Coordinates of C-alpha atoms in Angstrom, one line a residue:
X840 CA 11.2 -7.8 17.3
X841 CA 13.6 -8.4 14.5
X842 CA 14.1 -6.1 11.5
X843 CA 12.4 -8.6 9.2
X844 CA 9.4 -8.8 11.5
X845 CA 9.2 -5.1 11.5
X846 CA 9.2 -5.0 7.7
X847 CA 6.5 -7.7 7.5
X848 CA 4.3 -5.9 10.0
X849 CA 4.8 -2.6 8.1
X850 CA 3.9 -4.3 4.9
X851 CA 0.8 -5.9 6.4
X852 CA -0.3 -2.5 7.7
X853 CA 0.3 -0.8 4.4
X854 CA -1.6 -3.5 2.5
X855 CA -4.5 -3.4 5.0
X856 CA -4.7 0.4 4.7
X857 CA -4.7 0.1 0.9
X858 CA -7.6 -2.4 1.1
X859 CA -9.5 -0.1 3.5
X860 CA -9.0 2.8 1.1
X861 CA -10.3 0.7 -1.9
X862 CA -13.4 -0.2 0.1
X863 CA -14.0 3.4 1.0
X864 CA -13.5 4.4 -2.6
X865 CA -16.2 1.9 -3.7
X866 CA -18.6 3.5 -1.2
X867 CA -17.7 7.2 -2.0
X868 CA -20.4 9.1 -3.9
X869 CA -18.2 12.0 -4.8
X870 CA -16.2 11.2 -8.0
X871 CA -13.2 13.4 -6.8
X872 CA -13.1 11.7 -3.4
X873 CA -13.4 8.3 -5.0
X874 CA -10.4 9.1 -7.3
X875 CA -8.4 10.4 -4.4
X876 CA -9.0 7.3 -2.3
X877 CA -8.2 5.0 -5.3
X878 CA -5.0 7.0 -6.0
X879 CA -3.9 6.7 -2.3
X880 CA -4.7 3.0 -2.3
X881 CA -2.6 2.5 -5.4
X882 CA 0.3 4.5 -4.0
X883 CA 0.3 2.4 -0.8
X884 CA 0.1 -0.9 -2.8
X885 CA 3.0 0.2 -5.0
X886 CA 5.0 1.3 -2.1
X887 CA 4.4 -2.1 -0.3
X888 CA 5.6 -3.9 -3.5
X889 CA 8.7 -1.8 -3.6
X890 CA 9.5 -2.3 0.1
X891 CA 8.8 -6.0 -0.2
X892 CA 11.2 -6.3 -3.2
X893 CA 14.0 -4.4 -1.3
X894 CA 13.5 -6.5 1.8
X895 CA 13.9 -9.7 -0.3
X896 CA 17.2 -8.4 -1.6
X897 CA 16.0 -7.2 -5.0
X898 CA 18.3 -4.3 -5.9
X899 CA 16.1 -2.8 -8.6
X900 CA 13.1 -0.9 -7.3
X901 CA 9.7 -1.5 -8.9
X902 CA 8.5 1.3 -11.2

């Protein structure tokens, strides 16, 4: 597997995990747990955007 395929697979997994966390947050009844799940989903999504940008050659990380 090439490095670019590894990056794509990693991004796909991170985005899938973020989506799973969002769905879990929607079902959570405890507000603190819902917030924690949403925060983790947001962190993963942000990280995937940053990794994607760096993989495409963008030298400025997303903030």
